[in-house]
Short mmCIF file of C-alpha atoms in Angstrom, two decimals:
data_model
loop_
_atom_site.label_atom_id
_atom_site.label_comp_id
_atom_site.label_asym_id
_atom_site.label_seq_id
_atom_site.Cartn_x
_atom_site.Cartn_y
_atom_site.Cartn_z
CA UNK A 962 0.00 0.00 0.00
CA UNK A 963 1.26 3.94 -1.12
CA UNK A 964 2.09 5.78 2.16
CA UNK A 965 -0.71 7.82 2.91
CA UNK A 966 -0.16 11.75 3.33
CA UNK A 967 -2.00 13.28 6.40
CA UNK A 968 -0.72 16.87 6.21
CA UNK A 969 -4.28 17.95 5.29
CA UNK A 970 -6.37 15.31 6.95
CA UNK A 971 -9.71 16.34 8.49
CA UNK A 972 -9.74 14.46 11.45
CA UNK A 973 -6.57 15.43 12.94
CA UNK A 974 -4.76 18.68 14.43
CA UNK A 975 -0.96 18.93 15.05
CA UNK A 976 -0.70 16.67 17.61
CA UNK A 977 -4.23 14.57 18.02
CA UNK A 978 -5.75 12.02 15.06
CA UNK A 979 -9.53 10.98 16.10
CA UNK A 980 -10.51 7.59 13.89
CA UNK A 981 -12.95 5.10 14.17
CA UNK A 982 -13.27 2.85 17.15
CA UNK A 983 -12.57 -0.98 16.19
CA UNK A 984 -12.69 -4.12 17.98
CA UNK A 985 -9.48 -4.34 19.45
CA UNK A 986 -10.55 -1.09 21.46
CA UNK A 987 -12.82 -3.66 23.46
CA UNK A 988 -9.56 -3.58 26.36
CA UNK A 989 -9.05 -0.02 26.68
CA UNK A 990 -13.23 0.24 27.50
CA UNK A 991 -12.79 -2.38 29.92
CA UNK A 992 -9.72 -0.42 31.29
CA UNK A 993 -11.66 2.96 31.44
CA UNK A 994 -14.99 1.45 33.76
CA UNK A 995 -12.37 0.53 36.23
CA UNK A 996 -12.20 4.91 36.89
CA UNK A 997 -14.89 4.61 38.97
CA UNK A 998 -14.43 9.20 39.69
CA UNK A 999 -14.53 9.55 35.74
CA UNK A 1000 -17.39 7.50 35.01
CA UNK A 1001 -19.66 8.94 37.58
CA UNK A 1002 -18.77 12.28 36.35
CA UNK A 1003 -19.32 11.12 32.34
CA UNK A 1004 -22.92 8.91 32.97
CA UNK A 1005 -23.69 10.21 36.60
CA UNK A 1006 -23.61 6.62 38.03
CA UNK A 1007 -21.52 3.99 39.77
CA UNK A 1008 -21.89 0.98 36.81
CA UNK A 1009 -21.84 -2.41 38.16
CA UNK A 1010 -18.32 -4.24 37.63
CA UNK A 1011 -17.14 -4.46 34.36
CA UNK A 1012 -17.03 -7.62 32.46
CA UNK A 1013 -14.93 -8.90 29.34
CA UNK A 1014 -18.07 -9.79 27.49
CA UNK A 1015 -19.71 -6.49 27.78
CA UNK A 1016 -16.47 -4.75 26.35
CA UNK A 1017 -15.83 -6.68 23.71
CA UNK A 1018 -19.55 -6.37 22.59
CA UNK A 1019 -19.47 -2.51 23.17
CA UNK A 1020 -16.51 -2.39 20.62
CA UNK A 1021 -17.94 -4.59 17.89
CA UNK A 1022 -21.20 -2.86 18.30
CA UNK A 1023 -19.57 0.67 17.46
CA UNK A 1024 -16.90 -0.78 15.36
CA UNK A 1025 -16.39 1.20 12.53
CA UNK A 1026 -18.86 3.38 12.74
CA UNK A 1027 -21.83 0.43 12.38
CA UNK A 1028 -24.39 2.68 14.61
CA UNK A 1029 -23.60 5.85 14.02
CA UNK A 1030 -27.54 6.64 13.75
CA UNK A 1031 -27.44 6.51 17.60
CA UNK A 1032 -23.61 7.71 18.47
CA UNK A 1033 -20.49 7.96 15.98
CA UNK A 1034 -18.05 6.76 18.22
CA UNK A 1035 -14.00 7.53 17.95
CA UNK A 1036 -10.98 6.32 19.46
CA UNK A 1037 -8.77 9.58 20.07
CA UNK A 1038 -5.29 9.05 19.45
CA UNK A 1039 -1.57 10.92 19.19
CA UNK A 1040 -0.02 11.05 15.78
CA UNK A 1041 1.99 8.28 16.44
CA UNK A 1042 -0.50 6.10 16.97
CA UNK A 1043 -0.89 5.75 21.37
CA UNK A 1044 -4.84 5.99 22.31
CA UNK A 1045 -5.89 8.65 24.48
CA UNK A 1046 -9.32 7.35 24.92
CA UNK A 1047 -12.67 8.29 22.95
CA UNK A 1048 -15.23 10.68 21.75
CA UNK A 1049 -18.37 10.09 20.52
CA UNK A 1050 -21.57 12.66 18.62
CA UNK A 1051 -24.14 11.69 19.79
CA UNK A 1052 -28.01 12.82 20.51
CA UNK A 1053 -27.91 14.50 17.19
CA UNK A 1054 -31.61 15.58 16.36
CA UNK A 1055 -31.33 16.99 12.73
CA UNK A 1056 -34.29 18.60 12.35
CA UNK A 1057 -33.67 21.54 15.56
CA UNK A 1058 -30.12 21.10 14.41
CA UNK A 1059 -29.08 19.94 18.14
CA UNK A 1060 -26.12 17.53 19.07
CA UNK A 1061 -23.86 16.36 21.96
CA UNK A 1062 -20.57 15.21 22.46
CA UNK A 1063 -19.35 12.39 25.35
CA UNK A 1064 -15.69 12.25 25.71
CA UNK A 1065 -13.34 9.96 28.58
CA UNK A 1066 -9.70 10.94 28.43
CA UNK A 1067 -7.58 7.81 29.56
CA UNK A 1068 -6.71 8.54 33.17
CA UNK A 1069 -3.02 9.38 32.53
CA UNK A 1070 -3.71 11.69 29.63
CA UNK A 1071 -5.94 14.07 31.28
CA UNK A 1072 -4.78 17.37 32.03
CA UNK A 1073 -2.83 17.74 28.63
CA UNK A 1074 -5.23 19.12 26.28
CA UNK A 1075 -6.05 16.10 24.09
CA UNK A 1076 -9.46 16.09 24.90
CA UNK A 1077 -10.02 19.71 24.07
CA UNK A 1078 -7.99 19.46 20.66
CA UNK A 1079 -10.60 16.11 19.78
CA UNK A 1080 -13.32 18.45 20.67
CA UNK A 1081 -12.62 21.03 18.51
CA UNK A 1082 -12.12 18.64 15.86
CA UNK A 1083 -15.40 16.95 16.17
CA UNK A 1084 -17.09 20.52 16.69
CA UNK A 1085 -15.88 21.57 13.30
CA UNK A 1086 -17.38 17.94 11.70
CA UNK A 1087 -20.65 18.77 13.11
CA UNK A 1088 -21.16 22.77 12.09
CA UNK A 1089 -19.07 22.81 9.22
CA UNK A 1090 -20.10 19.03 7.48
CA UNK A 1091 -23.30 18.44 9.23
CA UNK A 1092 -25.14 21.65 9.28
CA UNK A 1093 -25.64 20.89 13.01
CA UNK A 1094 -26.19 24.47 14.91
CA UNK A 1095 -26.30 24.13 18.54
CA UNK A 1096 -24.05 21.79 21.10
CA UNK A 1097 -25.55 21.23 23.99
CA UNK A 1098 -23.50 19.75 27.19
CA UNK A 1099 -24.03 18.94 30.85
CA UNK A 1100 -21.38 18.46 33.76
CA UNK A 1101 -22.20 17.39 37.25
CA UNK A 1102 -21.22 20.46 40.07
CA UNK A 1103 -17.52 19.59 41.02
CA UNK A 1104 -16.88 18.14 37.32
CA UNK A 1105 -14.40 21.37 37.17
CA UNK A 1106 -11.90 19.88 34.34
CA UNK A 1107 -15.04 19.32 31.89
CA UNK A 1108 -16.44 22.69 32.88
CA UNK A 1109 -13.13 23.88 32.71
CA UNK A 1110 -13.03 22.36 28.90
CA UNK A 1111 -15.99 23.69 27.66
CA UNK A 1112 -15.55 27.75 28.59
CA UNK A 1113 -12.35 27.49 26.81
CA UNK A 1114 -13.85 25.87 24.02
CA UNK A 1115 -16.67 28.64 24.34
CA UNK A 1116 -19.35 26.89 25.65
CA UNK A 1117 -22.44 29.21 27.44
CA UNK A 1118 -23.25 28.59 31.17
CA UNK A 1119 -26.94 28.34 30.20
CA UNK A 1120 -28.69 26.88 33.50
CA UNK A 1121 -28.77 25.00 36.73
CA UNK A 1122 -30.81 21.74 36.76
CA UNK A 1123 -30.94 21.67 41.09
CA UNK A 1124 -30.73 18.86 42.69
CA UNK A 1125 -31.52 16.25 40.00
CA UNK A 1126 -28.80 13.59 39.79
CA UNK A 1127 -28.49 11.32 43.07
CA UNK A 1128 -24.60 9.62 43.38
CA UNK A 1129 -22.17 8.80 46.17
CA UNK A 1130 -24.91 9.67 48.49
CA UNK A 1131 -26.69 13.11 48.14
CA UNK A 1132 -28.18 14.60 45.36
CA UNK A 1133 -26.02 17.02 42.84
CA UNK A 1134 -27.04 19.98 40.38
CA UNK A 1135 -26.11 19.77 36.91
CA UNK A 1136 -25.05 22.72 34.85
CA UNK A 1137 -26.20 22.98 31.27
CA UNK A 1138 -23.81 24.78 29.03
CA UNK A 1139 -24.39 24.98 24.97
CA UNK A 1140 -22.96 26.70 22.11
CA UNK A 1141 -24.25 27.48 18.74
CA UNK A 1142 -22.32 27.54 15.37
CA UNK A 1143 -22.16 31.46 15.23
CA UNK A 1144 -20.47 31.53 18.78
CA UNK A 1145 -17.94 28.48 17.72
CA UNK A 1146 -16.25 30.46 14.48
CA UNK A 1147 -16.15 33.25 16.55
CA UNK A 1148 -13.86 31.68 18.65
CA UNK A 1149 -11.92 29.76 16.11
CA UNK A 1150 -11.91 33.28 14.58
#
């Protein structure tokens, strides 16, 4: 096979590549529900113990983009090739022109902007190819590194849903930030 040139490949930046998830991705899943923190901050619950089975059927069931009417699932990685962890679009309702994005950043490659870069990359895909118009995004009070994320991306502290998720014990607000299309090229300027 001809060496392929990536120097203007969409689904990159200068330093993360996002691509689609495939099976082998199954142990790095099964990895990721053992962050017990991260997962209750990404699907506001405590998941029963992880099992082989259920992670290899996760990654054959989003392999390759096979469902991507529900969620288009990608496996973020560096240039070189080490996985950083995944991103998905997801709730995308084309007729209001709404969409989300769920993201998990391996545990020791948080902190290093590789989640922000995939976002920006998967915001462009959805404005700029899909005609989407407006993100919308929730993080549980305390989640500061995903609220963190999404101002500098440019998200909009839109609301305050009080009280409404129940973990670890008590019951936890959960801010609602968006942004639309015109608000993202402003900041890509």
């Amino acid at each position: 096979m001809k060496d392929i040139i990536l120097d203007n490949y969409f689904w990159q930046d200068e330093v993360v590549r996002l691509r689609a998830m495939q099976p082998e991705d199954w142990e790095e899943h099964y990895n990721n529900r053992f962050d017990t923190p991260a997962r209750r901050l990404l699907d506001y619950v405590v998941e029963l113990p992880p099992t082989l089975a259920e992670a290899k059927s996760f990654a054959e069931e989003y392999a390759n983009f096979s469902k991507n009417n529900e969620r288009i699932m990608f496996t973020i990685e560096t240039l070189n090739g080490e996985s950083l962890g995944g991103i998905n679009l997801c709730g995308i309702d084309e007729r209001n022109g709404t969409f989300g994005i769920g993201i998990q950043v391996n545990w020791d490659h948080r902190g290093k902007g590789y989640g922000t870069r995939a976002m920006r990359i998967l915001l462009r895909y959805a404005y700029f190819e899909r005609r989407l118009n407006k993100f919308n995004v929730s993080v549980l009070e305390g989640n500061v590194a995903s609220a963190a994320m999404m101002k500098k991306l440019g998200c909009v502290h839109e609301g305050v849903r009080r009280q409404i998720i129940y973990s670890n014990g008590r019951y936890h607000d959960e801010i609602l930030l968006g942004m639309t299309k015109e608000e993202f090229e402003q900041m890509e300027g």
